XYZ file of C-alpha atoms in Angstrom:
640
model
C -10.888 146.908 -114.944
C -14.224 148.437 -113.707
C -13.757 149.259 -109.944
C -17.412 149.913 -108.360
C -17.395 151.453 -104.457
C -18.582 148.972 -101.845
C -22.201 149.467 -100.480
C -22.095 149.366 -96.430
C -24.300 146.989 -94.520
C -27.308 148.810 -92.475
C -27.495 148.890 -88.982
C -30.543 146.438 -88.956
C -28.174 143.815 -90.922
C -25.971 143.976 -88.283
C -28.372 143.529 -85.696
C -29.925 140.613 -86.782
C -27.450 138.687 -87.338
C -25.377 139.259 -83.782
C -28.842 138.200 -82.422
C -29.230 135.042 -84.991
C -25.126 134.212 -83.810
C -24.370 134.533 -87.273
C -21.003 134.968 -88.739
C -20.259 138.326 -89.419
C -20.608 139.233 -93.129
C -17.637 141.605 -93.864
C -18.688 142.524 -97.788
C -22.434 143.406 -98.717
C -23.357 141.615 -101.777
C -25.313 144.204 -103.222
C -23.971 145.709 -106.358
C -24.553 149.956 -107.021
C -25.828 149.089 -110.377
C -28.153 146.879 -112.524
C -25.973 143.615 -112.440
C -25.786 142.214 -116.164
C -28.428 139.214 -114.489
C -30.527 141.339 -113.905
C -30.676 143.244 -117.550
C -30.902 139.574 -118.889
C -34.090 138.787 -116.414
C -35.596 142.235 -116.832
C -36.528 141.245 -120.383
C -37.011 137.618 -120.238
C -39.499 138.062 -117.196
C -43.140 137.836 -117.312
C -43.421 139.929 -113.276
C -42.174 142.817 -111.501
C -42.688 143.669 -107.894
C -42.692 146.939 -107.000
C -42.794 148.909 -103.758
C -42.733 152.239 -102.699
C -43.970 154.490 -99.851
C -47.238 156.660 -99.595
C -47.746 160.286 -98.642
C -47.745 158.591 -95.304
C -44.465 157.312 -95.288
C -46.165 153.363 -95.077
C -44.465 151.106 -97.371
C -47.118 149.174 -100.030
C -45.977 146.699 -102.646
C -47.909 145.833 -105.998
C -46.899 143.063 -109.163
C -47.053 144.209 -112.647
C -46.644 142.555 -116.092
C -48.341 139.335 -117.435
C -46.242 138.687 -120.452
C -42.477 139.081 -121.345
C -40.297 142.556 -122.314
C -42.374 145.086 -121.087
C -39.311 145.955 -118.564
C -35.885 146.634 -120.064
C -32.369 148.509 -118.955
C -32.488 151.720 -121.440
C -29.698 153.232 -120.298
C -26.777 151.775 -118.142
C -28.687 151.039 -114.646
C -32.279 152.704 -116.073
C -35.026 150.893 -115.928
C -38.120 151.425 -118.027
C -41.425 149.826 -117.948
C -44.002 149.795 -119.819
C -47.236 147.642 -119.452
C -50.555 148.265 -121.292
C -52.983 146.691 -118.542
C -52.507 147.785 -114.705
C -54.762 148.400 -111.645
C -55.095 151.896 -111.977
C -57.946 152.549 -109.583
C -57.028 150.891 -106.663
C -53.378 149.769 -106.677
C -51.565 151.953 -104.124
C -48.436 151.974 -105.506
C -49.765 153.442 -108.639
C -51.558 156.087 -106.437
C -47.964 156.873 -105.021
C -45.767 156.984 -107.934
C -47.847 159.008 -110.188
C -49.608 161.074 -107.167
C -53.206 160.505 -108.182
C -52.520 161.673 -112.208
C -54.208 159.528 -115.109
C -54.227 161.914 -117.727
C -50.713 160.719 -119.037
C -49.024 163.973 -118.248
C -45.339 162.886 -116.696
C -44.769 162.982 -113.265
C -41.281 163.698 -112.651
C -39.465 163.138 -109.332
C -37.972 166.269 -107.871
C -34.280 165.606 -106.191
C -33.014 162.047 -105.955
C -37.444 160.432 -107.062
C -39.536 158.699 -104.737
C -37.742 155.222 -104.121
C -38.901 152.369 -105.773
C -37.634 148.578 -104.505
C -38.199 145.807 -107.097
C -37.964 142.306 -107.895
C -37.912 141.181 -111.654
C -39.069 137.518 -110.949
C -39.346 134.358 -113.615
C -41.512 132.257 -111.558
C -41.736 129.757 -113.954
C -37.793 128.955 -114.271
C -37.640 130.465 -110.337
C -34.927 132.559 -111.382
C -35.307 136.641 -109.552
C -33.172 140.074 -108.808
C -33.516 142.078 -106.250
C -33.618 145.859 -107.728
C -33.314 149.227 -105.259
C -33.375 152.862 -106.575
C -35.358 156.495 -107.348
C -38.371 156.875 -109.578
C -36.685 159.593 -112.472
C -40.465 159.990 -114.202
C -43.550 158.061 -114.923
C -47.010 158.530 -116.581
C -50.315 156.612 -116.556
C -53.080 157.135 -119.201
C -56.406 155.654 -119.502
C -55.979 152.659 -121.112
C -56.848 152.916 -125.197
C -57.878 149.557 -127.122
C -56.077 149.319 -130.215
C -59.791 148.765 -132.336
C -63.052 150.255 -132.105
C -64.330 146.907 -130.891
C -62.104 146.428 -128.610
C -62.318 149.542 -126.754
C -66.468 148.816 -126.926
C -65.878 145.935 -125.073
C -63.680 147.596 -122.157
C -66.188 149.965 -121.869
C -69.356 147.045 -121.733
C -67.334 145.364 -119.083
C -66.767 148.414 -117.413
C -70.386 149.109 -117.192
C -71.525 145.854 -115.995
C -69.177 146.228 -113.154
C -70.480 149.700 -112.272
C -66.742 150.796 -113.186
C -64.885 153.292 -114.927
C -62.882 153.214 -117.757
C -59.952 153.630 -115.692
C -59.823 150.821 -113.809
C -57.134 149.796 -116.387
C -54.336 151.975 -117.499
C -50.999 151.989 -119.363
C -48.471 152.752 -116.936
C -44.663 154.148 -117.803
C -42.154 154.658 -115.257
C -38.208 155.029 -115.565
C -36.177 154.563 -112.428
C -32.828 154.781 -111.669
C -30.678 151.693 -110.566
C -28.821 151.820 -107.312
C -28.081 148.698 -105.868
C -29.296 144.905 -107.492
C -28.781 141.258 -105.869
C -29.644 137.733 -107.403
C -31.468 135.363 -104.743
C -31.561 131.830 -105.082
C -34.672 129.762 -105.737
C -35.856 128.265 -103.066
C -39.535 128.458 -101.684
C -40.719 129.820 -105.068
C -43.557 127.915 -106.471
C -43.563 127.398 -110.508
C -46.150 129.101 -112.570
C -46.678 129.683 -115.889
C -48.153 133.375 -116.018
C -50.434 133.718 -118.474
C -52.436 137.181 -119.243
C -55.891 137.716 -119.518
C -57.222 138.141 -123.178
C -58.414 141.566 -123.745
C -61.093 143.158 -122.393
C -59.636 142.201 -118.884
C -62.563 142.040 -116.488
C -62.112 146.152 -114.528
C -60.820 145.956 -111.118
C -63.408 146.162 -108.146
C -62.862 146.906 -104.589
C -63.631 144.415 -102.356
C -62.678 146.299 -98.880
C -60.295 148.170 -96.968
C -60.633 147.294 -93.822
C -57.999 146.701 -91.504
C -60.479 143.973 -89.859
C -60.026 141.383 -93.385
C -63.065 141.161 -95.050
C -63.838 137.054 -95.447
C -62.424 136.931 -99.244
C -59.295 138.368 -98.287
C -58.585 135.928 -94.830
C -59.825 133.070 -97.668
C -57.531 134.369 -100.301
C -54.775 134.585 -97.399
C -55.683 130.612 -96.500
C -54.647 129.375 -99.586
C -51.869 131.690 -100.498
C -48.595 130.050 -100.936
C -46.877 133.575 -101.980
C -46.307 136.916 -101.124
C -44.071 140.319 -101.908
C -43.016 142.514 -99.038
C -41.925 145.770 -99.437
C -39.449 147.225 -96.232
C -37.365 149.745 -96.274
C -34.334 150.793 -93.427
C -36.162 154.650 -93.073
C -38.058 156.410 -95.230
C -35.055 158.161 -96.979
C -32.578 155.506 -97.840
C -32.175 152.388 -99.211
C -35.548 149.556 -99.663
C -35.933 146.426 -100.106
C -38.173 143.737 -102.215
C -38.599 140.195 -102.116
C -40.714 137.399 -102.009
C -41.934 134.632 -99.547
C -42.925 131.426 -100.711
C -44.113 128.032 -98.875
C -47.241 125.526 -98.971
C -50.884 126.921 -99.238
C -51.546 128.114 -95.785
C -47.997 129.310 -94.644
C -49.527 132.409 -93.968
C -51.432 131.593 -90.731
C -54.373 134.179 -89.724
C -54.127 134.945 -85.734
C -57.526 134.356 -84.151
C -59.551 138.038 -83.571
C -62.124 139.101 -80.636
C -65.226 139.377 -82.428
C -68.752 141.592 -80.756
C -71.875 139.583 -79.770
C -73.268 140.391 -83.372
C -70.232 138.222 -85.290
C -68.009 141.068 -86.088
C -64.287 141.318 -85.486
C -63.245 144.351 -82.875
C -59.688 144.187 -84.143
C -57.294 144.874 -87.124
C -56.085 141.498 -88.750
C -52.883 139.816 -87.485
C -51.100 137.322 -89.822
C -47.946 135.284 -89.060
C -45.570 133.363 -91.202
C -42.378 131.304 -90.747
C -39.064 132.388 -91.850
C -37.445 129.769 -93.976
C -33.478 129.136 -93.900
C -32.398 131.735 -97.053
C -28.770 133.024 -98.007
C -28.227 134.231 -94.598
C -28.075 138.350 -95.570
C -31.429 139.353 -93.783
C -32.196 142.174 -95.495
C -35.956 142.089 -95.249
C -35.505 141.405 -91.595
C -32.838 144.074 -90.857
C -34.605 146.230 -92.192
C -37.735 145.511 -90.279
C -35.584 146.008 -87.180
C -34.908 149.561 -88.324
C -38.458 150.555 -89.282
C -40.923 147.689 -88.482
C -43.194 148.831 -91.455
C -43.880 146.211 -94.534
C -46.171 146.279 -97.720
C -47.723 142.983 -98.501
C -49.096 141.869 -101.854
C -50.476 138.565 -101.724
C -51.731 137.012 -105.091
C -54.862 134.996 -106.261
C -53.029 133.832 -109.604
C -56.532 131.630 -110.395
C -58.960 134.698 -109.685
C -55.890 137.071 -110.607
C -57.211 138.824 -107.380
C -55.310 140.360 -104.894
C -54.790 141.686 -101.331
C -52.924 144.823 -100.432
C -51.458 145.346 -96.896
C -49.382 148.052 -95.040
C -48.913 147.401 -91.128
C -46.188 146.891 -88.956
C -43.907 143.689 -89.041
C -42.191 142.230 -85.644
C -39.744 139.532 -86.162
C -39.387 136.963 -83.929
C -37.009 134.215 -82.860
C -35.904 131.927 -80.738
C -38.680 130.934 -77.956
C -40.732 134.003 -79.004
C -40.792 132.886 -82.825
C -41.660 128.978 -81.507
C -43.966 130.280 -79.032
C -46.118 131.638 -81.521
C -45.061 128.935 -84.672
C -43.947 125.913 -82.922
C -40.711 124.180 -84.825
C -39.845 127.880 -86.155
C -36.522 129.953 -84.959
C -37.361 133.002 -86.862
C -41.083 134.279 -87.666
C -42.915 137.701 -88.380
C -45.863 139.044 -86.292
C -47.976 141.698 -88.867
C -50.327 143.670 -87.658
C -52.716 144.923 -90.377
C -52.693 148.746 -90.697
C -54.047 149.975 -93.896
C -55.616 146.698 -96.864
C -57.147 146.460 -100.091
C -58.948 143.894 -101.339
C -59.484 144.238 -105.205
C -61.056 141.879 -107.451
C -59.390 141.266 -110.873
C -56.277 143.360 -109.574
C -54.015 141.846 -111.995
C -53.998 141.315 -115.535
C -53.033 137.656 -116.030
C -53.391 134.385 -113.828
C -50.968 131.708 -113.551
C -51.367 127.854 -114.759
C -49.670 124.237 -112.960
C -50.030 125.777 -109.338
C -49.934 122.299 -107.704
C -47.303 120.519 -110.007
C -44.877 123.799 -109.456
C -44.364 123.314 -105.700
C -41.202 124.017 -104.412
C -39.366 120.807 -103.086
C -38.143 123.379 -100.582
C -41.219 123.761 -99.155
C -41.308 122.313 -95.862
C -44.476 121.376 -93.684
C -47.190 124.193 -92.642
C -46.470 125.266 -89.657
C -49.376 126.011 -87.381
C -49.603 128.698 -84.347
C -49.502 127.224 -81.263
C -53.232 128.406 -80.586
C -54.211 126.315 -83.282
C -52.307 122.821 -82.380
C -50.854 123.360 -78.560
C -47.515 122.065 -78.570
C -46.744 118.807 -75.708
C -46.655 119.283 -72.066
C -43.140 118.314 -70.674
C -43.115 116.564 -67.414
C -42.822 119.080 -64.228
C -40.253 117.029 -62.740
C -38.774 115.666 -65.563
C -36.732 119.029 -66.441
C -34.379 119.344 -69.336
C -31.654 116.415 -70.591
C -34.561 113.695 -70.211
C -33.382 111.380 -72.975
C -34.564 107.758 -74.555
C -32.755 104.917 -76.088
C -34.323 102.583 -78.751
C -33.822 99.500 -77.518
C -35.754 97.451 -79.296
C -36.894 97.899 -83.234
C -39.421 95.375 -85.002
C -40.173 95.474 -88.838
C -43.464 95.414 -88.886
C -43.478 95.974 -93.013
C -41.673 97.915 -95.366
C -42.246 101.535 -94.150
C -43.588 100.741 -90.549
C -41.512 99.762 -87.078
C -42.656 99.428 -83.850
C -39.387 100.858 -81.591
C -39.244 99.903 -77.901
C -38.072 103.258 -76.153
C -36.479 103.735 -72.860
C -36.353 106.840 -70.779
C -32.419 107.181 -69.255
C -34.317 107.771 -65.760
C -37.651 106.165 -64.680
C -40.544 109.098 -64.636
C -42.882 108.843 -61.433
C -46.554 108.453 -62.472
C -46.996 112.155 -61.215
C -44.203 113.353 -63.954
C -45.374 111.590 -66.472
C -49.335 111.765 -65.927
C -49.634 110.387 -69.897
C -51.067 106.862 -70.746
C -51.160 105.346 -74.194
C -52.952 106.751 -76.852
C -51.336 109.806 -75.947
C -48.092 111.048 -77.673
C -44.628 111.655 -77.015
C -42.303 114.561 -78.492
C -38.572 113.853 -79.538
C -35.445 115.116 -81.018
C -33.196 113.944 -83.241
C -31.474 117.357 -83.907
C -27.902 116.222 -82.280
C -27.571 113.229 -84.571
C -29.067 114.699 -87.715
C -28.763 118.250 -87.949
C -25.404 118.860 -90.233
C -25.697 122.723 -89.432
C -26.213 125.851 -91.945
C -26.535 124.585 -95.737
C -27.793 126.919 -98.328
C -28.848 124.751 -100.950
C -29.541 120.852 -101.053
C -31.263 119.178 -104.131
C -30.623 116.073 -102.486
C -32.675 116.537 -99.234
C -34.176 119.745 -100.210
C -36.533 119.061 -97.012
C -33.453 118.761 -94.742
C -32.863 122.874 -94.863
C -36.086 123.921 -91.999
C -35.984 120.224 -90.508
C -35.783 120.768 -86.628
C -35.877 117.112 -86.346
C -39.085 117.019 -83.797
C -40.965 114.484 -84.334
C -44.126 113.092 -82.506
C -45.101 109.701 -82.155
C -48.580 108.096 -80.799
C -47.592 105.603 -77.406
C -48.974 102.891 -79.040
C -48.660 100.266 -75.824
C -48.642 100.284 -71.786
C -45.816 101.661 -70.801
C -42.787 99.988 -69.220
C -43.340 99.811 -65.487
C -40.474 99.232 -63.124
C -40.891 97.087 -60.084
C -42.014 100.372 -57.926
C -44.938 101.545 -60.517
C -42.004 103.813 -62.092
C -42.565 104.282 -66.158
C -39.531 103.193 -67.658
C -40.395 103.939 -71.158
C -42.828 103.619 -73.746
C -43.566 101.740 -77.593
C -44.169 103.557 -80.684
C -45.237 102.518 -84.287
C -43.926 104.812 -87.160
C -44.099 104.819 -90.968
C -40.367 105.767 -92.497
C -41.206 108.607 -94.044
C -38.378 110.937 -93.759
C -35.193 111.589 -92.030
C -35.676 111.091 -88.260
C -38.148 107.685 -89.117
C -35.784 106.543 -91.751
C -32.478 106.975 -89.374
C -34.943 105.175 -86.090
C -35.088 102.334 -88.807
C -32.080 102.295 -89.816
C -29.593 99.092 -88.079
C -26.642 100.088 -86.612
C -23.115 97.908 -86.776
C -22.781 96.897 -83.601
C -26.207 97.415 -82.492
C -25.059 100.275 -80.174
C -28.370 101.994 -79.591
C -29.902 105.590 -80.541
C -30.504 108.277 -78.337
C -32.960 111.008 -78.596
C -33.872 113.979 -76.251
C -37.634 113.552 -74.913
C -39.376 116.956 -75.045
C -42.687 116.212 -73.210
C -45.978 114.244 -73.764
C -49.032 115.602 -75.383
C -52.673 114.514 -74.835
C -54.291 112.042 -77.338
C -57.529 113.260 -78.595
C -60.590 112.714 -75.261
C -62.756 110.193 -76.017
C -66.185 109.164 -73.991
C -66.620 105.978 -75.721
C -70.261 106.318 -76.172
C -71.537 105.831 -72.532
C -73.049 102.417 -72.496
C -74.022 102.826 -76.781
C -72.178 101.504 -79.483
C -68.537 103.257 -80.620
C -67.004 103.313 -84.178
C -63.187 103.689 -85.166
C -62.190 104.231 -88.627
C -58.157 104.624 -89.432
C -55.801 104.447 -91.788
C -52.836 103.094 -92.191
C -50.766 103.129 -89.032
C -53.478 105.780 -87.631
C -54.723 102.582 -85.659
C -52.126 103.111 -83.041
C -54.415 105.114 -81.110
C -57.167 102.369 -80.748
C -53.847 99.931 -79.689
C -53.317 102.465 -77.041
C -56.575 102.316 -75.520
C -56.837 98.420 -75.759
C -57.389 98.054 -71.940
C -60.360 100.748 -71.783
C -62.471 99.258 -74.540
C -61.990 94.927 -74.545
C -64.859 94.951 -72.186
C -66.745 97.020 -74.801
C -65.490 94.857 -77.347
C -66.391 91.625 -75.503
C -70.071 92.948 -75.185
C -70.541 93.732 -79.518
C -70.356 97.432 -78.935
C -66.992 98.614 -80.670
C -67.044 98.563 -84.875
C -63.037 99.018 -86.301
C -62.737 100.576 -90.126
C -59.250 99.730 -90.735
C -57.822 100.840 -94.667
C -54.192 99.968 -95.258
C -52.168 99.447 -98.085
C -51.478 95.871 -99.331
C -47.888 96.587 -98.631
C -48.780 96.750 -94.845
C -50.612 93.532 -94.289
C -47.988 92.746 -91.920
C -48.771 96.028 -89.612
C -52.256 93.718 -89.289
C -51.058 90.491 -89.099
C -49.189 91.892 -85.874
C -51.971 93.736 -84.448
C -54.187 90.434 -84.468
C -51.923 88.166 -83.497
C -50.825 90.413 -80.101
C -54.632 91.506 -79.721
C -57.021 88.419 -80.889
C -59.987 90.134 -79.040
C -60.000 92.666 -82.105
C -60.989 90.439 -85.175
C -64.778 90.068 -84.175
C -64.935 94.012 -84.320
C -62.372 94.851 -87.237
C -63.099 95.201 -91.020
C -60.070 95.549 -93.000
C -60.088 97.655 -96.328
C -56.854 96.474 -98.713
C -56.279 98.889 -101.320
C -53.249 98.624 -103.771
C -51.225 95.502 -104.938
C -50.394 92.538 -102.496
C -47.136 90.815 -102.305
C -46.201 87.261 -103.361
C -49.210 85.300 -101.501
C -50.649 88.476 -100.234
C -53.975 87.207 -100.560
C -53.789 84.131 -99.064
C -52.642 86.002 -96.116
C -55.441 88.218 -95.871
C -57.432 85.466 -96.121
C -55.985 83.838 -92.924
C -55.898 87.065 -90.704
C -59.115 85.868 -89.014
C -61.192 89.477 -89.172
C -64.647 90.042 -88.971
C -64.540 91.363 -92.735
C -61.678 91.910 -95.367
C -62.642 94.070 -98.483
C -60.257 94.559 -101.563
C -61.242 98.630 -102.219
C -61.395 101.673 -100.685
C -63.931 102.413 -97.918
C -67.012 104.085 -98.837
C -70.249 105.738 -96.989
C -72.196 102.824 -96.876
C -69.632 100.896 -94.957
C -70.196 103.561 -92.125
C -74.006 104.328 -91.940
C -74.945 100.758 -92.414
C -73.354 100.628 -88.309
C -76.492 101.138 -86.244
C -76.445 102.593 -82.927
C -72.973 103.854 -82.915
C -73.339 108.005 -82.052
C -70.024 108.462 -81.381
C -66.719 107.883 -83.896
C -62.839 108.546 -83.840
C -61.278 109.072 -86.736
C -57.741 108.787 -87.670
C -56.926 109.042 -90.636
C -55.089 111.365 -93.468
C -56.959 114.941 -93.580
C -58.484 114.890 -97.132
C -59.573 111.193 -96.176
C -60.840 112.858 -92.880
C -62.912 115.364 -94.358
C -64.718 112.349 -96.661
C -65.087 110.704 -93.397
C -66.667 113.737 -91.399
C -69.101 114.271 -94.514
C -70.342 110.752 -93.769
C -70.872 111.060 -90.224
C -72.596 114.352 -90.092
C -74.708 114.402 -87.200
C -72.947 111.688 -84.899
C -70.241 112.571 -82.169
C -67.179 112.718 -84.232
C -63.312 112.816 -82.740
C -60.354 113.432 -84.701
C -57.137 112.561 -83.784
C -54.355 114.712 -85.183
C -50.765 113.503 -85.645
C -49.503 116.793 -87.371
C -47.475 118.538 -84.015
């Protein structure tokens, strides 16, 4: 039987999770050699990560590879790597392990080596290994096409960049094993890494500022991956991993900028912390030495952006401060970047069918989308029951929502159109779960949900609001449980967080005003239904309503409890119609009904109308914008 000694946790482990009030973990999971999944993934692998620290002591991470078996265990717990076509101009990890050399003379690591964290990742099947231990030797050479033609076309490319040669190298390096950890899959999104045929365009650098130059904050916008690189001190024991999400759940912190344009500042970024295997490595370490390495990927431009800065985690109210709906975040403060051109040697295919199901909504700072106001007076353990639910069609309900005290028009200074904030955590929220293929959404739902008060309020008899109506689309857990009938019909309760301001809205003055929604993005314009009839009465409001033919009865309602909208509403049906859908449409009474999509014309052909709302879906909203450049355009958001 092979006995192996335990590895101790780090103080930082402990730390974080006494602060999280997570259960103690009595065993570290790490294992003081290359675990046999890992010598299985080292060679089946098309990446490694790699991080290391500078002369500086500042922690920088890189990704190597672009095709499979050029890692491989050569020796029980030795790693050796070998790749033909690497950054070796401007990647800083190269500059650290091999200390500047590119003749291919062989570095070798006096004492215990330089550490070196890794992570041997199969993005493509999502499978990874965490990988910790000292650099034994390593060489780089100037990279040497295997033909005369080949190496005549390195060098052309090289020239029409204004390059040299060495822009691409063959790098070896052997490093010693100490500790190795599987993860689990979640948050990484499939690709199927591909390398670039030969000559690879050189690498160019972009920039180094700390202030991001424009390509790397767009690079950053669209990123849904990064490596980080932390380590516990700069002695012992460092970590690598990766952080995966939707494009754009890295969010950019807004920066002072001079009267000419230019930013005063280094960059801040900030990012989420999804729920993981609860060992908080990466963030216990970050506790101990609040230093990271960042490589964030361009697997379409196979460009890339190298960062070194300091990391502060967050949670709690300071993480949701920052990221509202987050518990956990990280606040980086650009130190040290690179932004290099063609910094990798292969690209990645299927970036948008390999999302992770995992993934959960972008989250958005707080500066960008302020979070809802709760009542002065109204304090904590305000709650609502749904008292009254109405199919409106297949996916949509309008529920009837009562406050368990009445609010005084000073607490609750909101009127419809606005929006009120909910939770459903205490009837949904089963607690810690590592993995759920089921409901892989379920795992960073904090059940807050806000909904558009789509009528007057309830009024007691002493001007008291008493509650409030909302119309929702079931579209995922908290909707789908609202809709859901109970035996019994013993009501559901939900905590009311505070009310958020609609979107302001002039109305044009004494001009013509235009609406143009989708779906159950009308609720606004039912919210304002007492400030615009007289407007309507007088020909000066046009409605753009598109639905789906599966929610003709969402219109049918809307008409038949407002008549005074069908001389101003044109209804767009798109998809199929049920059973005697169309003779339905047909009776609704509008001003128009079209079968298809809305287009430009619809819009410009409205003269006199300067000012618009739009509510709609964002990529429909964007369309919409492009149509009405020049008028008065306001968008109402329902993403909180």
């Amino acid at each position: 039987m092979l006995l192996s000694p335990q590895l101790p946790l780090n103080e930082g482990e402990t730390r974080i999770r006494t602060i999280l009030s997570s259960p103690r973990l009595h065993e570290n999971p790490n294992s003081p050699f290359l675990v046999p999944q890992g010598v299985a993934l080292l060679q089946s692998a098309p990446l490694l990560a790699l991080g290391t620290l500078d002369a500086q002591g500042r922690p920088w991470t890189t990704l190597w590879g672009g095709e499979t078996g050029f890692a491989r265990q050569v020796a029980p717990s030795l790693v050796g790597v070998k790749t033909s076509v690497v950054d070796g101009k401007f990647d800083p990890v190269v500059e650290a392990l091999f200390e500047g050399g590119n003749d291919g003379e062989v570095v070798r690591s006096e004492g215990e080596g330089k550490m070196v964290s890794g992570l041997t990742i199969d993005m493509e099947r999502r499978r990874r290994v965490k990988l910790f231990g000292h650099m034994v030797a390593g060489a780089l050479s100037p990279l040497t096409p295997a033909n005369q033609d080949q190496q005549a076309a390195v060098a052309a490319a090289a020239a029409a960049a204004g390059k040299e040669n060495m822009g691409q190298a063959e790098a070896q390096l052997v490093f010693k094993i100490d500790q190795s950890l599987t993860n689990c899959p979640k948050y990484i999104t499939s690709l199927h890494i591909t390398p670039i045929p030969s000559p690879a365009p050189p690498p160019t650098l972009i920039s180094t500022s700390p202030s991001l130059h424009h390509t790397a904050l767009s690079l950053i916008r669209q990123a849904h991956t990064l490596f980080i690189s932390s380590t516990s001190s700069t002695t012992a024991d460092m970590d690598c991993n990766i952080r995966g999400g939707p494009r754009g759940f890295i969010r950019i912190l807004p920066q002072p900028t001079s009267s000419s344009g230019e930013t005063k500042t280094n960059t801040q970024i900030a990012w989420p912390e999804y729920s993981g295997n609860t060992l908080y490595q990466t963030l216990g370490n970050l506790l101990l030495s609040p230093q990271a390495g960042l490589f964030i990927p361009d697997f379409r431009t196979s460009s890339a952006l190298f960062l070194t800065g300091t990391a502060q985690v967050l949670h709690g109210a300071d993480a949701a401060t920052l990221l509202p709906h987050s518990n956990l975040a990280i606040l980086f403060t650009v130190v040290a970047a690179r932004m290099v051109g063609h910094a990798m040697p292969f690209c990645a295919e299927n970036e948008e069918e390999g999302k992770s199901p995992y993934n959960p909504p972008v989250r958005y700072l707080a500066s960008e989308k302020a979070p809802p106001s709760r009542p002065e007076a109204a304090g904590k353990g305000l709650r609502a029951r749904v008292v009254g639910t109405e199919k409106l069609s297949a996916t949509v309900h309008r529920h009837t929502l009562r406050f368990s005290r009445p609010l005084r028009r000073e607490e609750g200074s909101w009127k419809p159109g606005d929006y009120v904030a909910i939770s459903a955590r205490e009837e949904l929220d089963m607690g810690y779960i590592h993995m759920n293929d089921e409901d892989p959404g379920s795992l960073n739902d904090d059940y807050v949900r806000s909904f558009t008060i789509s009528a007057s309020p309830l009024m007691g008899d002493e001007g008291e609001v008493e509650g409030c109506e909302v119309m929702v689309r079931s579209v995922g857990p908290v909707t789908r449980w609202l809709a859901e009938e109970r035996r019994g019909g013993m009501g559901k309760e939900v905590e009311v967080l505070g009310f958020g301001r609609g979107a302001e809205f002039s109305q044009g003055g004494g001009g013509k005003v235009g609406f143009v929604a989708a779906g159950i993005g009308i609720t606004p314009l039912l919210g304002r239904r007492g400030e615009i009839e007289e407007k309507m009465k007088e020909g000066r409001v046009e409605v753009f309503w598109t639905v789906r033919g599966e929610d003709i009865g969402v219109v049918r309602d809307m008409v038949g409890r407002w008549p005074e909208v069908k001389g101003c509403l044109r209804v767009f049906v798109t998809g199929a119609l049920e059973e005697r859908g169309e003779e339905e449409v047909m009776r609704l009474g509008v001003r128009d009904v079209q079968r298809r999509r809305l287009v430009r014309e619809d819009l410009i052909e409205v003269e006199g109308a300067e000012e618009w709302m739009v509510c709609t879906s964002p990529r429909m909203r964007t369309e919409v914008e492009a149509w009405l450049e020049g008028k008065k355009v306001v968008v109402e958001d329902f993403g909180y």
